[in-house]
Tab-separated table of C-alpha atoms and ligand atoms in Angstrom:
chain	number	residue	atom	x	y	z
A	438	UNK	CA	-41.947	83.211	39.179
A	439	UNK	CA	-43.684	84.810	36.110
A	440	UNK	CA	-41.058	87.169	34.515
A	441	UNK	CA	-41.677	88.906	30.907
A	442	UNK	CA	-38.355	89.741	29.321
A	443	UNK	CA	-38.505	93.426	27.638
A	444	UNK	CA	-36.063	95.094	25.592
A	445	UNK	CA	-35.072	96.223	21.834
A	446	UNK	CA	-33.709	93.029	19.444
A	447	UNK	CA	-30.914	91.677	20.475
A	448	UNK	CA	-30.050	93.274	23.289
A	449	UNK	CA	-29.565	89.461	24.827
A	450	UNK	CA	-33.650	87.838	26.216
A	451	UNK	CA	-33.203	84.999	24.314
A	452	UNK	CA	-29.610	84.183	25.631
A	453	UNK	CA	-30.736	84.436	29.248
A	454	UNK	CA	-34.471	82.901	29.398
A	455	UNK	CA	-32.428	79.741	27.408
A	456	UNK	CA	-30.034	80.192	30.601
A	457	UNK	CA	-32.606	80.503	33.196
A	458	UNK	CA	-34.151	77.647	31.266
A	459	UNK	CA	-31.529	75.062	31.610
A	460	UNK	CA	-30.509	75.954	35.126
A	461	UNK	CA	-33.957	76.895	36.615
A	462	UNK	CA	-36.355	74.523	34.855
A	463	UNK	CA	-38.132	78.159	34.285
A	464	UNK	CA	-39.871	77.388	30.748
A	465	UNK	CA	-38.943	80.076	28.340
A	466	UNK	CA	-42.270	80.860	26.383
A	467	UNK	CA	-40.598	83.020	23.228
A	468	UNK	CA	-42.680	83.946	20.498
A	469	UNK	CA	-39.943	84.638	18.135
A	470	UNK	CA	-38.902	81.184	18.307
A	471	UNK	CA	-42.896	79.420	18.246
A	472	UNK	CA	-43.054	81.556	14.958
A	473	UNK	CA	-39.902	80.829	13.540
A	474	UNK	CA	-40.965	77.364	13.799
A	475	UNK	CA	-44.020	77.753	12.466
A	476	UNK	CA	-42.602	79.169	9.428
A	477	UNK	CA	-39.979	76.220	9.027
A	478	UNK	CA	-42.866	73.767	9.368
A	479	UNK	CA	-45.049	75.581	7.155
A	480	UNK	CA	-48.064	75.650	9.452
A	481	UNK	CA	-51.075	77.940	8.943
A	482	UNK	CA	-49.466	79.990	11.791
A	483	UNK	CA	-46.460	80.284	9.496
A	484	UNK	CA	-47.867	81.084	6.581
A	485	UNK	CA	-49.742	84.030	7.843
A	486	UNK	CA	-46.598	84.988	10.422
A	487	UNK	CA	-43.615	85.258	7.502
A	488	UNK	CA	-44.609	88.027	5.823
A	489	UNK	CA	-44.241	89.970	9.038
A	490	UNK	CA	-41.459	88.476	10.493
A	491	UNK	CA	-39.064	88.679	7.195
A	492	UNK	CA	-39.911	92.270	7.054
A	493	UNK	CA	-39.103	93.082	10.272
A	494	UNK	CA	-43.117	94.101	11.678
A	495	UNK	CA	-44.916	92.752	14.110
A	496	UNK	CA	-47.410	89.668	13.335
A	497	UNK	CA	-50.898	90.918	14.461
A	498	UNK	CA	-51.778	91.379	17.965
A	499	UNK	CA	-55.004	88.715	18.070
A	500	UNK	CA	-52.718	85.883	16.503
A	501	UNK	CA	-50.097	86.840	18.963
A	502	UNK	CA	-52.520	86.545	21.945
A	503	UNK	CA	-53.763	83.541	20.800
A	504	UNK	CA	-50.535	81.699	20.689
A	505	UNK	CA	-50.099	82.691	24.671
A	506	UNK	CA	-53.503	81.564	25.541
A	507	UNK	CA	-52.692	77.987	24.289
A	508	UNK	CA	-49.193	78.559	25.874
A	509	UNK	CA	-49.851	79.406	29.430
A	510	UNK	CA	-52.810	76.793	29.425
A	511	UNK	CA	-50.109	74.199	29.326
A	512	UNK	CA	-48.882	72.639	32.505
A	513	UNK	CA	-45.158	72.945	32.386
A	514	UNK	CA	-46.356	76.798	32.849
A	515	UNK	CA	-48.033	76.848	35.907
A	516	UNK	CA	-45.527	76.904	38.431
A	517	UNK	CA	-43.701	80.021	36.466
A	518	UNK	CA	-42.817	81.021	33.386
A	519	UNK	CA	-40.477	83.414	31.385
A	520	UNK	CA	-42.144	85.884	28.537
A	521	UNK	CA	-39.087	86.443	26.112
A	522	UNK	CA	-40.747	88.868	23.553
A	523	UNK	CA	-44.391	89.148	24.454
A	524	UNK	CA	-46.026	91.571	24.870
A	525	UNK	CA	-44.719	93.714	22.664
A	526	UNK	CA	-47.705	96.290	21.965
A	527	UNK	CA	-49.915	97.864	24.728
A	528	UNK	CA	-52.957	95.797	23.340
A	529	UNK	CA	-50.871	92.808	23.813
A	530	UNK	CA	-49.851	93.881	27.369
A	531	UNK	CA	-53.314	94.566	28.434
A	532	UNK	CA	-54.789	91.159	26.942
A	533	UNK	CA	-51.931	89.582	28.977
A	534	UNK	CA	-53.221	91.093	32.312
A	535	UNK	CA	-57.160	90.181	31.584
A	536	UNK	CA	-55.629	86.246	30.839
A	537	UNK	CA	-53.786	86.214	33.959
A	538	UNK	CA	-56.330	88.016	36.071
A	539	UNK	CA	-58.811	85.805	34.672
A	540	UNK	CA	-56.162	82.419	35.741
A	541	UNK	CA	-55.626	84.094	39.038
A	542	UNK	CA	-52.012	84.831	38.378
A	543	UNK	CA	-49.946	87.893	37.992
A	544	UNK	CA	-46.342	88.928	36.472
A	545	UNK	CA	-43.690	89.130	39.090
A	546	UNK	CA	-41.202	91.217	37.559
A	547	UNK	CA	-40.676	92.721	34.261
A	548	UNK	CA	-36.458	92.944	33.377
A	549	UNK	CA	-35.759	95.412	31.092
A	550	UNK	CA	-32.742	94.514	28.785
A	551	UNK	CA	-31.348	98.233	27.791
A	552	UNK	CA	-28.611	98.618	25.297
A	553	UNK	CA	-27.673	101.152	22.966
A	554	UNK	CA	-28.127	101.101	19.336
A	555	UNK	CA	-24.770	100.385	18.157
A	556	UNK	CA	-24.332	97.622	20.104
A	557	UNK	CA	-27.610	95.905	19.346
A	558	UNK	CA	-26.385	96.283	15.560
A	559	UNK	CA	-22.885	94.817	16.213
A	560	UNK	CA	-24.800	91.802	18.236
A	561	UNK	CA	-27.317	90.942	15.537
A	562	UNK	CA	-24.764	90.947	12.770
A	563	UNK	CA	-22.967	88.550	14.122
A	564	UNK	CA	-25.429	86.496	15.683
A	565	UNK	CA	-25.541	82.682	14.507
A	566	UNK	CA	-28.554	80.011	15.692
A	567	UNK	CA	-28.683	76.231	15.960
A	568	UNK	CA	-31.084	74.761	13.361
A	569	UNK	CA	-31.844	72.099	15.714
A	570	UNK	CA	-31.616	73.069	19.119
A	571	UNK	CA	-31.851	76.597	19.159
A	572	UNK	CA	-29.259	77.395	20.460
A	573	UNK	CA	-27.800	81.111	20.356
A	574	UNK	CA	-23.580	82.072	19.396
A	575	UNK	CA	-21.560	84.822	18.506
A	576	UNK	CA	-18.742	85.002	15.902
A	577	UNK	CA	-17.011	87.287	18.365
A	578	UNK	CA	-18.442	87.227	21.611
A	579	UNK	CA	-19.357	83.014	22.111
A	580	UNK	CA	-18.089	81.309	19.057
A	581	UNK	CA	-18.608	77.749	18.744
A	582	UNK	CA	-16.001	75.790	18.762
A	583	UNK	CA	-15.971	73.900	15.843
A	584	UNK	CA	-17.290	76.584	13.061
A	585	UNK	CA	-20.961	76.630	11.929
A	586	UNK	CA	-21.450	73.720	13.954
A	587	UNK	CA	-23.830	74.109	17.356
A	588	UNK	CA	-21.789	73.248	20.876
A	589	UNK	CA	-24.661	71.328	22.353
A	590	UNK	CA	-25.922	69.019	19.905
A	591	UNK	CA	-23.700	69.226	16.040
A	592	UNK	CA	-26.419	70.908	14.015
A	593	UNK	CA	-26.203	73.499	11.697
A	594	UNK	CA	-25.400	77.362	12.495
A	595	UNK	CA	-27.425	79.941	9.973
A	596	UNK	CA	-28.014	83.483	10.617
A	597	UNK	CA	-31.247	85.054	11.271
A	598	UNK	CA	-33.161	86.088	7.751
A	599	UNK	CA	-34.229	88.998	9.833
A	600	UNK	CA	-30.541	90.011	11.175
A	601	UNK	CA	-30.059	91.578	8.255
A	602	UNK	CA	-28.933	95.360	8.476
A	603	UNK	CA	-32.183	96.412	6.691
A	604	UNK	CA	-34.087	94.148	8.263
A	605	UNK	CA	-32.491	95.355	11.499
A	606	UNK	CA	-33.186	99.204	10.801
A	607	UNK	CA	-37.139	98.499	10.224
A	608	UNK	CA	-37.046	95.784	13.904
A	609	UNK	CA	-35.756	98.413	15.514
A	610	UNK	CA	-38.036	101.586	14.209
A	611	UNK	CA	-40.824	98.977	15.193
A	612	UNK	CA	-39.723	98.355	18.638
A	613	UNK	CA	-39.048	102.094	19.363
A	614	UNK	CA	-42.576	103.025	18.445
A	615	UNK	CA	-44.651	99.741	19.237
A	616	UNK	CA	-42.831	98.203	22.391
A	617	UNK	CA	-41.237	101.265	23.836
A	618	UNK	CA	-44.109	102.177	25.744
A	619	UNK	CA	-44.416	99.585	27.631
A	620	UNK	CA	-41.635	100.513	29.519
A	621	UNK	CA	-43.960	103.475	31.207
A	622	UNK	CA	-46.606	100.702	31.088
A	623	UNK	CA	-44.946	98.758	33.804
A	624	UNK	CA	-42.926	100.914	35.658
A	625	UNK	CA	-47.189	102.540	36.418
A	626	UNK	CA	-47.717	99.043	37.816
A	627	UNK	CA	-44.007	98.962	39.537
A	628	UNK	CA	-42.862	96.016	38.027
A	629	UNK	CA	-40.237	97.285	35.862
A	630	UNK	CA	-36.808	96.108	36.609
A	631	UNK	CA	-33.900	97.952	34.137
A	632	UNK	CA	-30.511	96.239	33.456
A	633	UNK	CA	-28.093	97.245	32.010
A	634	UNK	CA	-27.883	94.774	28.998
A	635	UNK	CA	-23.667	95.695	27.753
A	636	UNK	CA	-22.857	93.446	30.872
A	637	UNK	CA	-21.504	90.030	30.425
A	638	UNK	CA	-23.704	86.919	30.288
A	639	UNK	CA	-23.255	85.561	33.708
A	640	UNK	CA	-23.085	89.009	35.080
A	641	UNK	CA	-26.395	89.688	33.432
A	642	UNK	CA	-27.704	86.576	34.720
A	643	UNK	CA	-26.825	87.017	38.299
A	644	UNK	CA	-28.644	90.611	38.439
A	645	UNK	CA	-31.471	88.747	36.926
A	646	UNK	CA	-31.436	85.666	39.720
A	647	UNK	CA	-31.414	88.701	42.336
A	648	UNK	CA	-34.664	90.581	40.677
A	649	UNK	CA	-36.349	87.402	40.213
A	650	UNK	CA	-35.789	86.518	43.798
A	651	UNK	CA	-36.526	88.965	45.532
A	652	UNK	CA	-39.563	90.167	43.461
A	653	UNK	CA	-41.616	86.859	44.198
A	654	UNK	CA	-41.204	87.262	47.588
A	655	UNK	CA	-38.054	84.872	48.076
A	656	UNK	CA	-35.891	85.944	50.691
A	657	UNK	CA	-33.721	83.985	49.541
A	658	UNK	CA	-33.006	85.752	46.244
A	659	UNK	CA	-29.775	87.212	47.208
A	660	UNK	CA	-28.619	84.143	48.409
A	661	UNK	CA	-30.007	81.976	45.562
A	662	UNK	CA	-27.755	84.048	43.247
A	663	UNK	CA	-24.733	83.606	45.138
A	664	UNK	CA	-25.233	79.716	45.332
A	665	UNK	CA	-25.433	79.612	41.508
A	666	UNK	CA	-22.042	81.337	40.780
B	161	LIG	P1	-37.930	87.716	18.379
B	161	LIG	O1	-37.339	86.421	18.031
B	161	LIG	O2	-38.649	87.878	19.673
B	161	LIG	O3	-36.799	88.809	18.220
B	161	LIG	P2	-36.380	90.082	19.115
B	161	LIG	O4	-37.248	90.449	20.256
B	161	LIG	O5	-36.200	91.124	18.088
B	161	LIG	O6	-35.163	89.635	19.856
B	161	LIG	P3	-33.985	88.812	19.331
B	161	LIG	O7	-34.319	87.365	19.320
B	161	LIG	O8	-33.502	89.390	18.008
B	161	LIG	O9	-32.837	89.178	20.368
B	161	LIG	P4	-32.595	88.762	21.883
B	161	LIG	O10	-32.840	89.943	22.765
B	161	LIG	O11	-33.289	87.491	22.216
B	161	LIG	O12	-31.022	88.550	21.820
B	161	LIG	P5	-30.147	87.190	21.817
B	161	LIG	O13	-30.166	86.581	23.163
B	161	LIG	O14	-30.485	86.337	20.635
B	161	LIG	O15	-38.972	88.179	17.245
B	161	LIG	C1	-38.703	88.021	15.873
B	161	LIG	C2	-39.912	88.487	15.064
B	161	LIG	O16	-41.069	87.697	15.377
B	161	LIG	C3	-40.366	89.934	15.308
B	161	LIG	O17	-39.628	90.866	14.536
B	161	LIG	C4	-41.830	89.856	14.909
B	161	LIG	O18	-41.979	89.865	13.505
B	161	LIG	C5	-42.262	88.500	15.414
B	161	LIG	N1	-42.780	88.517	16.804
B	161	LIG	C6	-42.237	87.892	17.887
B	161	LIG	N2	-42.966	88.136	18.991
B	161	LIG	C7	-43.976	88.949	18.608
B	161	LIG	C8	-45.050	89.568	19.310
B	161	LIG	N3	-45.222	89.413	20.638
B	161	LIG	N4	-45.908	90.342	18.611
B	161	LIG	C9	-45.781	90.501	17.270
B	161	LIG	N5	-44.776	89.951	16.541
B	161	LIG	C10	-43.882	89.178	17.207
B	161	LIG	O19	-28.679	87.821	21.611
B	161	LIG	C11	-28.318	88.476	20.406
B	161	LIG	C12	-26.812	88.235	20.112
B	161	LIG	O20	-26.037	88.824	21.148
B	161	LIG	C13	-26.416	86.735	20.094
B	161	LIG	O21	-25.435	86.563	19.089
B	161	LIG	C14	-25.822	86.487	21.494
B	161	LIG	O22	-24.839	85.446	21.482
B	161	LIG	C15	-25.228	87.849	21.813
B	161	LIG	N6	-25.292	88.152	23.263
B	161	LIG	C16	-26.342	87.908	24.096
B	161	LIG	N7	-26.070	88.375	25.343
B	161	LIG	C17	-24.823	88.911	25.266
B	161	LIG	C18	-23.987	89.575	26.232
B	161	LIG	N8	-24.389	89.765	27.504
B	161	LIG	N9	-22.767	90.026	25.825
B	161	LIG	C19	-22.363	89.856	24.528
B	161	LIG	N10	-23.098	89.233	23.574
B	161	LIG	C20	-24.327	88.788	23.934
């Protein structure tokens, strides 16, 4: 099962591929997060990555490759992987094919997270991560129970440098004119799957069990979805 998650910020890919994660055993490969901890760590990655990411553009395409060619050559990735925010340019999409072609693997589906603008802007502003896990809340929508203090395993809640509203505006400009068209780009190749993103986690997650089934060929899909609920 090779599934790339596509859709504007926020619109919830990080929330399900950590789902689909910890039920599945599906690794999530997401860029966002391999940068983010670049930056904390202060790598050479990091240092050339911040600049883009605290502004809200995208790092360059040949770093961003490069990161996936290291990541997909690792073996928790070879009996499936999720794609949560790569590609997210057409150059990016097309290197992605050549790697796979070349590995003699192709993407099963692509699920396209689609939300409208308000909402995305309502989600990132009050979106809160775990410093040490990673893990993704909600003030409103899945707060943690004890405040600024991550569920899973105690550590730290901050927000997102880049959830702020500027920050927000330019992400969002970015993705309509940089990632946008790779919505045409796949549904050309028929792999485009759209969901409608304003449904509720497990709801989401359920439609996404079904596509992921049934696109690699499982039968079973339907029935795999009903067996998690
Ligand atoms: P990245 O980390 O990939 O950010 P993004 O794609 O903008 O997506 P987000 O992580 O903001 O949102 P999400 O869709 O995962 O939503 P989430 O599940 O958290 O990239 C960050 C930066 O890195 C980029 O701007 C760029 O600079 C750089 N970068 C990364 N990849 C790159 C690439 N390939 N090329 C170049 N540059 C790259 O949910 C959001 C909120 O909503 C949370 O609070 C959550 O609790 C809540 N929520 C989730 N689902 C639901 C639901 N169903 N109902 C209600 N609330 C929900």
């Amino acid at each position: 099962m090779n599934l790339i998650f596509l859709g504007p910020p926020g619109a919830g890919k990080g929330t399900q591929a950590r789902l689909l994660q910890a039920r599945r055993g599906i690794p999530q490969v997401s860029t966002g997060d391999i940068l983010r901890e670049a930056i904390a760590r202060e790598t050479e990655l990091g240092r050339k990555a911040r600049e883009y990411v605290e502004r809200g553009d995208l790092v360059p395409d040949e770093v961003m490759v490069g990161i996936i060619v290291e990541r997909l050559a690792k073996p928790d990735t070879q009996e499936g992987f999720i794609l949560d925010g790569f590609p997210r340019t057409v150059a990016q999409a097309q290197a992605l094919e050549e790697l796979l072609a070349s590995l003699g693997r192709r993407i099963t589906a692509v699920i396209y997270f689609d939300l409208p603008e308000e909402k995305i802007v309502q989600r990132l502003s009050g979106r809160l991560i775990c410093a040490r896990c990673g893990a993704i809340y909600h003030v409103d929508h899945h707060p943690p129970r004890k405040p600024e203090t991550c569920d899973l395993c105690g550590g730290p809640l901050y927000r997102r440098s880049d959830d702020l509203p500027e920050v927000v505006r330019k992400r969002l400009q970015v993705y309509r004119e940089e990632t946008e068209p790779l919505v045409a780009f796949y549904r050309k190749r028929e792999l485009l799957h759209v969901l409608d993103a304003s449904q509720g986690v497990e709801a989401l997650y359920q439609s996404i069990l079904r596509i992921a089934g049934a696109s690699s060929g499982n039968e079973e899909g339907e029935a795999e979805a009903r067996a998690d609920r």
